[in-house]
Coordinates of C-alpha atoms and ligand atoms in Angstrom, one line a residue:
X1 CA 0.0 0.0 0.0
X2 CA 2.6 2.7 1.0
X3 CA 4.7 1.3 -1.7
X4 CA 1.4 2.4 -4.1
X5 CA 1.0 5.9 -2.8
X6 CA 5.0 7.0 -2.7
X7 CA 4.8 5.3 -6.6
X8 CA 1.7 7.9 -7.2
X9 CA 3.2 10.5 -5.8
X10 CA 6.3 9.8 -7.6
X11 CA 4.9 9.6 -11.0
X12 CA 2.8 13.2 -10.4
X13 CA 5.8 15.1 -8.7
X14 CA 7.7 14.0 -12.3
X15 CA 4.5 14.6 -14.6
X16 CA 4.2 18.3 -12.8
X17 CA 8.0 18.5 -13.1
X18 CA 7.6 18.1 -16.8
X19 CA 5.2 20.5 -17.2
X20 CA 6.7 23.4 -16.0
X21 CA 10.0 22.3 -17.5
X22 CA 8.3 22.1 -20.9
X23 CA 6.6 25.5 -20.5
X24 CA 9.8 27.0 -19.1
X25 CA 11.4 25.8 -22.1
X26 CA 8.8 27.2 -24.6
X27 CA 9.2 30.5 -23.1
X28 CA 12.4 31.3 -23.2
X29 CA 14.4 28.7 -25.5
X30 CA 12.1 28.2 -28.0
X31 CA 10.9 31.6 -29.4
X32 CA 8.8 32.9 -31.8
X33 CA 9.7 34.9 -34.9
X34 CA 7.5 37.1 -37.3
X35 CA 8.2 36.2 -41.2
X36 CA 6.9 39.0 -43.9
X37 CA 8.3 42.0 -42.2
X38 CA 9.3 43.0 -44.7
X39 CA 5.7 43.8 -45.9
X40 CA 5.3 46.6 -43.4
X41 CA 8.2 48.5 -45.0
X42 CA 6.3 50.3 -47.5
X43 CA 2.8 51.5 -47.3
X44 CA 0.6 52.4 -50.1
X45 CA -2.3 53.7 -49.7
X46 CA -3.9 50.3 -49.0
X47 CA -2.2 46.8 -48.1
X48 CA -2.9 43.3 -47.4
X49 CA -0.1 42.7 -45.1
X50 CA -0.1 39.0 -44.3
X51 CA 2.2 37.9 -40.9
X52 CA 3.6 34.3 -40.0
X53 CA 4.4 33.3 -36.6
X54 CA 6.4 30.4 -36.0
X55 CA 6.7 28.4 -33.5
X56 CA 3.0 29.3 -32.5
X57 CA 4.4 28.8 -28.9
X58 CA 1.9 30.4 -26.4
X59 CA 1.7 33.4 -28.7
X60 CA -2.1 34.3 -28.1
X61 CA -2.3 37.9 -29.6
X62 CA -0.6 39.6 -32.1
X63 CA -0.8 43.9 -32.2
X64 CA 0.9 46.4 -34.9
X65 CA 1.6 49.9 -34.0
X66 CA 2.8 52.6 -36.1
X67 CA 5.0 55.3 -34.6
X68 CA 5.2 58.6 -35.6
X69 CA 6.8 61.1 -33.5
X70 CA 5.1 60.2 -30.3
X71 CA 2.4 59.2 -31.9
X72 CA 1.0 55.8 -31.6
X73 CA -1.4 53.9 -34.5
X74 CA -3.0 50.8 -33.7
X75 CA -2.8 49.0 -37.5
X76 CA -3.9 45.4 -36.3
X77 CA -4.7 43.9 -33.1
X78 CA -6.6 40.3 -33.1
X79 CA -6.4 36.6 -31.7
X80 CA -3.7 34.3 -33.5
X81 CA -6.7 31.8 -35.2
X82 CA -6.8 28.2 -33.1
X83 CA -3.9 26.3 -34.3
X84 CA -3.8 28.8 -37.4
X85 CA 0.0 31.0 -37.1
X86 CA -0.6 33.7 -39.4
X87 CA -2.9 36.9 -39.7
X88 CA -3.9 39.0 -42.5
X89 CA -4.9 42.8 -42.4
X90 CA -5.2 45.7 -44.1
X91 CA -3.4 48.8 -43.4
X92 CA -5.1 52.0 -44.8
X93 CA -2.7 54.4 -43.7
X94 CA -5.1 57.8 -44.7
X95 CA -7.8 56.7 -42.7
X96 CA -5.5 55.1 -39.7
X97 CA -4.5 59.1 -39.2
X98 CA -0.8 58.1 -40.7
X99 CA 1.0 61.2 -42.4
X100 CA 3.1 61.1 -45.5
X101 CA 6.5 59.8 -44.5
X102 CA 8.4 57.7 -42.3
X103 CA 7.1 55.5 -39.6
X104 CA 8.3 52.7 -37.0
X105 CA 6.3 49.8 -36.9
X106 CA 6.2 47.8 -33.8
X107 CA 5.0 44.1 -34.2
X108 CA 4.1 42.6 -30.8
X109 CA 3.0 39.5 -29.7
X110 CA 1.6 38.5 -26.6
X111 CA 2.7 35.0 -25.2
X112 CA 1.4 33.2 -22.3
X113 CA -1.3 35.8 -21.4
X114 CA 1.5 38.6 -19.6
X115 CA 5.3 37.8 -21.6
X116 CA 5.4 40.1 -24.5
X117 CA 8.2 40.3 -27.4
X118 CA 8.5 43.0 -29.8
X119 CA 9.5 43.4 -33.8
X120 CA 10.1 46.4 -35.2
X121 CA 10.5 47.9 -38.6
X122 CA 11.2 51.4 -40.3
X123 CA 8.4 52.1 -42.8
X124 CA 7.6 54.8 -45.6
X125 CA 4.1 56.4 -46.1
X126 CA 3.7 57.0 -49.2
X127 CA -0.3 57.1 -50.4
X128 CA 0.2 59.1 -53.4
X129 CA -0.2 57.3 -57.0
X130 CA 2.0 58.0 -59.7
X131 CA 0.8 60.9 -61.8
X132 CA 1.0 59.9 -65.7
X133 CA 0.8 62.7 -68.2
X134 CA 1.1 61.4 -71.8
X135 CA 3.2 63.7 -73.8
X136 CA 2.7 61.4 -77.3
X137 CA 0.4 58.8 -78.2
X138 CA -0.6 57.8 -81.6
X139 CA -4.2 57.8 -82.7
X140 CA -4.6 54.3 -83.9
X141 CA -3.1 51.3 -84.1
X142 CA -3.1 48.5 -87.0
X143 CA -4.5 45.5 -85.3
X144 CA -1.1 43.3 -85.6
X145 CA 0.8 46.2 -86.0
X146 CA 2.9 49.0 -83.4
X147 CA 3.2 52.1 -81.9
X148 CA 5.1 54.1 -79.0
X149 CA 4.0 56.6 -76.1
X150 CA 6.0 59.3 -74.3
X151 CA 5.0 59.5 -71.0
X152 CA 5.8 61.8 -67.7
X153 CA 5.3 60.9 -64.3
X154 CA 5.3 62.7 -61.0
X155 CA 8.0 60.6 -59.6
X156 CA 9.8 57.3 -60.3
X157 CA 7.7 54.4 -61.1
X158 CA 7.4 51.2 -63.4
X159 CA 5.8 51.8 -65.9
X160 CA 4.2 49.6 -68.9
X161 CA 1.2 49.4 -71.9
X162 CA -0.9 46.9 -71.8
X163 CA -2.6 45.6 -75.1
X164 CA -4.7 42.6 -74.1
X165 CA -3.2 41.3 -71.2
X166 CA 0.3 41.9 -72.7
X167 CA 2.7 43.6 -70.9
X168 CA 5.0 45.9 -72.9
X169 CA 8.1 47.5 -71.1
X170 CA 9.2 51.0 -71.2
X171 CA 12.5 52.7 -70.4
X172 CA 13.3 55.6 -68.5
X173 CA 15.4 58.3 -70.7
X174 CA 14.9 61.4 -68.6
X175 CA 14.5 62.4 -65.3
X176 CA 10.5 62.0 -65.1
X177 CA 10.5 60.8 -68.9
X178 CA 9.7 57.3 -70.2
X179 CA 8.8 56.0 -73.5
X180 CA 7.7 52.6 -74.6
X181 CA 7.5 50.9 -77.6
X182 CA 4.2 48.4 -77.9
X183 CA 2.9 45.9 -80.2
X184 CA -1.1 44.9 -80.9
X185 CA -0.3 41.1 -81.6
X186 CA -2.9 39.5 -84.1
X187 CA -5.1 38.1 -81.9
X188 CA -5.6 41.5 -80.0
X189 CA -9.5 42.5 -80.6
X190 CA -10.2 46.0 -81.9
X191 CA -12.3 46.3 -79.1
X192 CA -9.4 45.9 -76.1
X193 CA -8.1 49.3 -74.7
X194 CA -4.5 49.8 -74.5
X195 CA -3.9 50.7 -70.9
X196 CA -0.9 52.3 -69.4
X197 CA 0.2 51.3 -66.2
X198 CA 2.4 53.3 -63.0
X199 CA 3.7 51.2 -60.3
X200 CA 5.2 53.6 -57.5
X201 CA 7.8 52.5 -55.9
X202 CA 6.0 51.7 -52.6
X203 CA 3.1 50.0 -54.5
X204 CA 0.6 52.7 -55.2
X205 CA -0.9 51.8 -58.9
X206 CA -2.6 53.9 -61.8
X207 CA -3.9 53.0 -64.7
X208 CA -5.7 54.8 -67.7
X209 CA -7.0 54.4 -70.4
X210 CA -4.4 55.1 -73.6
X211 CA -7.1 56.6 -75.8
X212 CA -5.6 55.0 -79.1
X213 CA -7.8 52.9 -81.2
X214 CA -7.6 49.5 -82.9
X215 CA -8.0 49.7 -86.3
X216 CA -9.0 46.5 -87.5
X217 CA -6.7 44.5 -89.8
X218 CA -8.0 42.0 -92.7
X219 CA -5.7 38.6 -92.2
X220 CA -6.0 36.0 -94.9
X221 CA -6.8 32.4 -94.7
X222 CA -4.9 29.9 -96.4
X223 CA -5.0 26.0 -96.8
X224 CA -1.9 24.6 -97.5
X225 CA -2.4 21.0 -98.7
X226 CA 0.5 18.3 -97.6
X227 CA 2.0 16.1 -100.0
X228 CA 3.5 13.6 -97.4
X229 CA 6.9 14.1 -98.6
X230 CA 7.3 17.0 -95.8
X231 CA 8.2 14.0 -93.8
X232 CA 11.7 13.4 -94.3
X233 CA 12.2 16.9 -92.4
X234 CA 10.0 16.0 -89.3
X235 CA 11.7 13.7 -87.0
X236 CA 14.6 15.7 -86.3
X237 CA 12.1 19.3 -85.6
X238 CA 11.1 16.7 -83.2
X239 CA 13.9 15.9 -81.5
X240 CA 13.6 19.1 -79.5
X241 CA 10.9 17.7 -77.4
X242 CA 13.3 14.7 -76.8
X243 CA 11.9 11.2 -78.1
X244 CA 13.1 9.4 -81.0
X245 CA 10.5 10.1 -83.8
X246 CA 11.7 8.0 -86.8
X247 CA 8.7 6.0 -88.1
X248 CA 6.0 7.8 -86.4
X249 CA 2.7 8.6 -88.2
X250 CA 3.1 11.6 -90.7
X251 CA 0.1 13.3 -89.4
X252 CA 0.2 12.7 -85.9
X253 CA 4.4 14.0 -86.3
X254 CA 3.3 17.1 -88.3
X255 CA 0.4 18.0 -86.1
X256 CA 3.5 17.7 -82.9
X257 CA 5.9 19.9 -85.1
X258 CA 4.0 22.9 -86.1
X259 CA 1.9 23.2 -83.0
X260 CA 4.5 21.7 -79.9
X261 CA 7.3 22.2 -81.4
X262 CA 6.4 25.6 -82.7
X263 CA 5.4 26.9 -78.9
X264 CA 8.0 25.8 -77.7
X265 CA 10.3 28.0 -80.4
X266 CA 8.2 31.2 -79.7
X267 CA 8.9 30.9 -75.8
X268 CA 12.7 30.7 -77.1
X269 CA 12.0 34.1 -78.7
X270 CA 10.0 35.4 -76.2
X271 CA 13.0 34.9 -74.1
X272 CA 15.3 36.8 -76.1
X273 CA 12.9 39.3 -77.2
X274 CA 12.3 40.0 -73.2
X275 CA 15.8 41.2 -73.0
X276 CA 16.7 43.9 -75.1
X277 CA 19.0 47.0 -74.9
X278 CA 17.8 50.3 -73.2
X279 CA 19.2 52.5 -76.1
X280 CA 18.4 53.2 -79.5
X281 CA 20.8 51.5 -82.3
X282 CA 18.2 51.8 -85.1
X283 CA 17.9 54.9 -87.8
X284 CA 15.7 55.4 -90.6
X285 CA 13.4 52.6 -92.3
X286 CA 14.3 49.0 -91.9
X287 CA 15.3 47.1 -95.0
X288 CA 13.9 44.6 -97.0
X289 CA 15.2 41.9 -98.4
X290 CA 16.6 43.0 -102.2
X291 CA 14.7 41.6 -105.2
X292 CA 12.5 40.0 -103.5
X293 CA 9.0 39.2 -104.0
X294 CA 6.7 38.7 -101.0
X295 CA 5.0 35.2 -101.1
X296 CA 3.3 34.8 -97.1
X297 CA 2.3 37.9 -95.3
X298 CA 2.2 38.5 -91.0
X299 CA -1.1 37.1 -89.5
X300 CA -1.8 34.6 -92.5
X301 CA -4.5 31.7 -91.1
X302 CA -3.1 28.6 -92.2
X303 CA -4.8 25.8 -92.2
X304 CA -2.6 22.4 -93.4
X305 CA -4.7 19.5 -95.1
X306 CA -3.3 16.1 -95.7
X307 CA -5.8 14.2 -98.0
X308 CA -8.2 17.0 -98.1
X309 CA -8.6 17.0 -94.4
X310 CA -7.6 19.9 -91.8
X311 CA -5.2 18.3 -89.9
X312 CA -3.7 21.4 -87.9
X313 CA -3.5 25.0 -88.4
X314 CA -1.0 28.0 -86.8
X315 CA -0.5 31.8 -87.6
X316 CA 2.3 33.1 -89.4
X317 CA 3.8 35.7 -87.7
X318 CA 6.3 37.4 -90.3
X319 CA 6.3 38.3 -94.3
X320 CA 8.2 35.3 -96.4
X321 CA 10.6 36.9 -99.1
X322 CA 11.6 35.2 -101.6
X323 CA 14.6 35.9 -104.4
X324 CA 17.1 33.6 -106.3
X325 CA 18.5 30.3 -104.3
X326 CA 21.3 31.5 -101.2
X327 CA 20.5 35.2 -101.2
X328 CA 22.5 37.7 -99.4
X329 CA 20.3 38.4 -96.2
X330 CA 21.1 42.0 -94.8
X331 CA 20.6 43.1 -91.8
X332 CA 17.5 45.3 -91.7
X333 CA 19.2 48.3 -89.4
X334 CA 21.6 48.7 -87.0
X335 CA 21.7 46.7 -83.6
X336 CA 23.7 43.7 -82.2
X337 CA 23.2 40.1 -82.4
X338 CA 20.9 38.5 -79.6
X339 CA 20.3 35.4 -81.4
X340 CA 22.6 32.9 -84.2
X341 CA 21.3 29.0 -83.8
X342 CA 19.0 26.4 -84.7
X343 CA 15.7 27.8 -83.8
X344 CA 13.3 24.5 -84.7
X345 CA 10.5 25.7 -87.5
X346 CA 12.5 28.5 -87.9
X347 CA 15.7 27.1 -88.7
X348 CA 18.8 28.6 -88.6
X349 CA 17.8 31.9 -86.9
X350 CA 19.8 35.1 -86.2
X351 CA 18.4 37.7 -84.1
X352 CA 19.0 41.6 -84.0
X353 CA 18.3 43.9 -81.2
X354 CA 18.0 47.3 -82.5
X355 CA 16.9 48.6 -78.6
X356 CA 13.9 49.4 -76.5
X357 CA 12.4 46.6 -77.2
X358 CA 13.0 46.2 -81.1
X359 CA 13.8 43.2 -83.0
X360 CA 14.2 42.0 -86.3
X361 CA 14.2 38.1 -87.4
X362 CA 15.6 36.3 -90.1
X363 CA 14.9 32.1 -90.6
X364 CA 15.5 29.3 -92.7
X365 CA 19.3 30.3 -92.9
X366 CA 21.7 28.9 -94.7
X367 CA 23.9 29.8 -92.1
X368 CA 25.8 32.8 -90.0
X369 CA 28.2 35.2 -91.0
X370 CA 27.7 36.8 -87.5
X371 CA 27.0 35.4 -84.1
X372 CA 25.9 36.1 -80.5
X373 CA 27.2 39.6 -79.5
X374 CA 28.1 41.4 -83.0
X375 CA 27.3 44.9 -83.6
X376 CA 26.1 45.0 -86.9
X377 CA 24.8 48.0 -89.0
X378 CA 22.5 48.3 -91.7
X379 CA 22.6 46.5 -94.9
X380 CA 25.5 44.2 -93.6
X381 CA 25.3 40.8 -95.1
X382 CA 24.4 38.3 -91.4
X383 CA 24.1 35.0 -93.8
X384 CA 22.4 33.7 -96.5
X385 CA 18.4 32.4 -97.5
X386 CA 17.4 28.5 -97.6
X387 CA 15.2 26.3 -96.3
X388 CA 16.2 25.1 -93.1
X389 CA 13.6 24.1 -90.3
X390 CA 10.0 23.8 -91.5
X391 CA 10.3 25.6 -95.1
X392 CA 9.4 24.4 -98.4
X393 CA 11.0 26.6 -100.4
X394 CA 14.0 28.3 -100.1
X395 CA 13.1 32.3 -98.4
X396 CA 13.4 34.6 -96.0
X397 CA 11.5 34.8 -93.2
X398 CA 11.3 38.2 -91.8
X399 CA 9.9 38.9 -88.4
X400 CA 9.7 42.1 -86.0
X401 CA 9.2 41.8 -82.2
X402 CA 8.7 44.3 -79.6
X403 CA 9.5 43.0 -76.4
X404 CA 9.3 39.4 -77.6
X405 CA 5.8 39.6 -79.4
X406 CA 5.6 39.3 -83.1
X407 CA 3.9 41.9 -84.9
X408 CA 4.0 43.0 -88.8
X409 CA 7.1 44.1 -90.1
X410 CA 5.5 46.2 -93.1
X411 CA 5.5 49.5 -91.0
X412 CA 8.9 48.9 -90.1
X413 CA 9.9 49.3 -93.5
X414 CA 7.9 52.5 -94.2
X415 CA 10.1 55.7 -93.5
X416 CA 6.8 57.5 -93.8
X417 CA 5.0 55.9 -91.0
X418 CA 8.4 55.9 -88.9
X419 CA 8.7 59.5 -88.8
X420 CA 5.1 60.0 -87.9
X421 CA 4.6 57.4 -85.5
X422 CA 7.7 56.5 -84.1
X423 CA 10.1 59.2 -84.3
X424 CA 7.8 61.7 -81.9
X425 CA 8.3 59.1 -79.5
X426 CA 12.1 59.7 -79.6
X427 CA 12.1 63.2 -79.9
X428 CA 13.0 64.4 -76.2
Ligands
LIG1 ZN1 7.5 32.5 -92.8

């Protein structure tokens, strides 16, 4: 019996012991730390400011107070959810009674109902939106075609057009001055407004309305009927999405080639279109290819039978230009090499950054006379025309990008259209 009782007490003198040990040891060994800080740095004029703790520890209550000379802003005070360690707020600094400017931010959280630990953070205040006051804008647009903006803003910001969801990037020349070179891709609908966009540098966003219309653009459809024979050239375009090809069904293969293979070739020049020079190398009209007669025009529907059937169908996204067998392709103006390789469909590709967001692209090379890094000017020979990637015939294919998106090259090579459209954007 006594033997019982001393084992009882035994066993709750350790359990107690254990306890308090355990709690001791959350308290001060094991302590809590608030992730996202960071977010209370800057504050717009509103915020979704989301906090982790972790460990959850005893941490019942969580507060954020903004300091400003000796005054003190309650931003967020609330309950840690059960066995939830995060909280999300809003901060609306205007109507919190913040003031322009700098702030400490004290992050507390209560633990254990009386221990409190603190985090603090210096913060700007910055409600204001970007002002945008558009110094050129063109009219209209060609539906597939481009245009440019001069734009001033009230202080530093990001600052893009958006043309159906498309992002295009602009560059700061002058102090408050940016310009921006944008594309309406193909598929963009007359009816979409080109929207320019301000990003602050604290996160306070405006957007208007560009006020340039769409004109639309007539496209043309074509079938193309396939012989078969196309099939010798197939396997290795499909090689770049790894697999072994050889004796696979001609229809299936072609269908894989001009609509997988063909993505995957565009992200490849979306890539290197993304990344282009902040400075102008271009003058004057682009160039066209010499003697050449223009047999596929940008935005062409085509739609390839085999047997009479549609069996897959994919937009053309440059002019074809064709003149004798192994012409001498120049370069269409001044800029440096971004691109010289196999490029799938395309072929052997080279591409020429001629800044801000310009491009030129010429496939189905025969092969280089420049590569990765040259500067090259206008007119200089880059290689020669042929048929390599998916090509039945030996031509040029000349393409234009702006910031990575094709769009038709035949204003490029208008000097008329380059010194009203383009040119006022450059004039600063
Ligand atoms: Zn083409």
């Amino acid at each position: 019996m006594q033997g019982i009782k001393k084992f009882v007490r035994t066993v709750v003198f350790v359990a107690l012991l254990g306890i308090i040990g355990f709690t001791l040891y959350n308290l001060f060994f094991l302590k809590p730390k608030v992730y996202n800080l960071q977010q209370l740095e800057k504050l717009p004029k509103e915020k979704v400011v989301n906090l982790v703790v972790s460990p959850r520890a005893y941490v019942d209550r969580v507060s954020v107070v903004a300091i400003q000379g000796n005054k003190e802003i309650l931003l967020f005070e609330g309950k840690l959810p059960k066995e939830v360690n995060e909280v999300t707020f809003t901060v609306k600094p205007e109507s919190s009674g913040l003031k322009e400017g700098e702030a400490r931010v004290v992050v507390k959280l209560r633990r254990f109902y009386i221990f409190e630990k603190s985090f603090e953070v210096r913060a700007i205040v910055d409600t204001q939106p970007p002002r945008i006051h558009i110094l050129y804008a063109p009219y209209t647009v060609l539906q597939g075609g481009s245009g440019g903006i001069k734009v001033k803003l009230s202080e530093p910001a990001q600052l893009y057009v958006e043309v159906g969801g498309r992002k295009f990037k602009s560059y700061k020349v002058k102090e408050d001055l940016y310009i921006s070179l944008f594309g309406v891709p193909v598929d963009t609908s007359p009816r979409d407004v080109i929207k320019v966009v301000a990003i602050d540098e604290v996160g306070n966003e405006t957007v208007i309305p560009l006020g340039t219309g769409i004109k639309r653009n007539n496209f043309q459809s074509l079938r193309i009927e396939l012989s078969g024979k196309e099939k010798v050239m197939l396997p290795k375009l499909g090689t770049i999405l790894g697999g072994n090809y050889e004796g696979s069904n001609f229809v299936e293969l072609f269908k894989k080639v001009n609509e997988e293979v063909r993505a995957e070739n565009e992200r490849k020049i979306a890539e290197v279109g993304g990344n282009s020079a902040p400075q102008r190398y271009w003058r004057g009209n682009f160039i066209q290819l010499k003697n050449s007669k223009v047999i596929s025009r940008y935005g062409e529907k085509r739609t390839y039978t085999y047997r009479g059937k549609p069996i897959s169908s994919s937009r053309h996204m440059g002019y074809d230009l064709a003149s004798v067998k192994n012409s001498r392709v120049p370069a269409a103006n001044h800029g440096v090499v971004v691109f010289a390789g196999d490029l799938g469909i395309y072929g052997n590709t080279v591409i020429i950054d001629h800044g801000y967001g310009l491009m030129s692209l010429y496939a189905h090379l025969a092969d280089f006379r420049v590569s990765k890094g040259d500067m090259v000017k206008k007119g200089q020979v880059i290689g020669y025309t042929d048929m390599t990637g998916l090509a039945f015939g030996d031509h040029l294919h000349f393409g234009i990008l702006i910031d990575g998106y094709e769009v038709t090259p035949l204003e490029w090579w208008d000097s008329k259209w380059i010194r009203t459209r383009i040119e006022p954007v450059f004039s600063y």
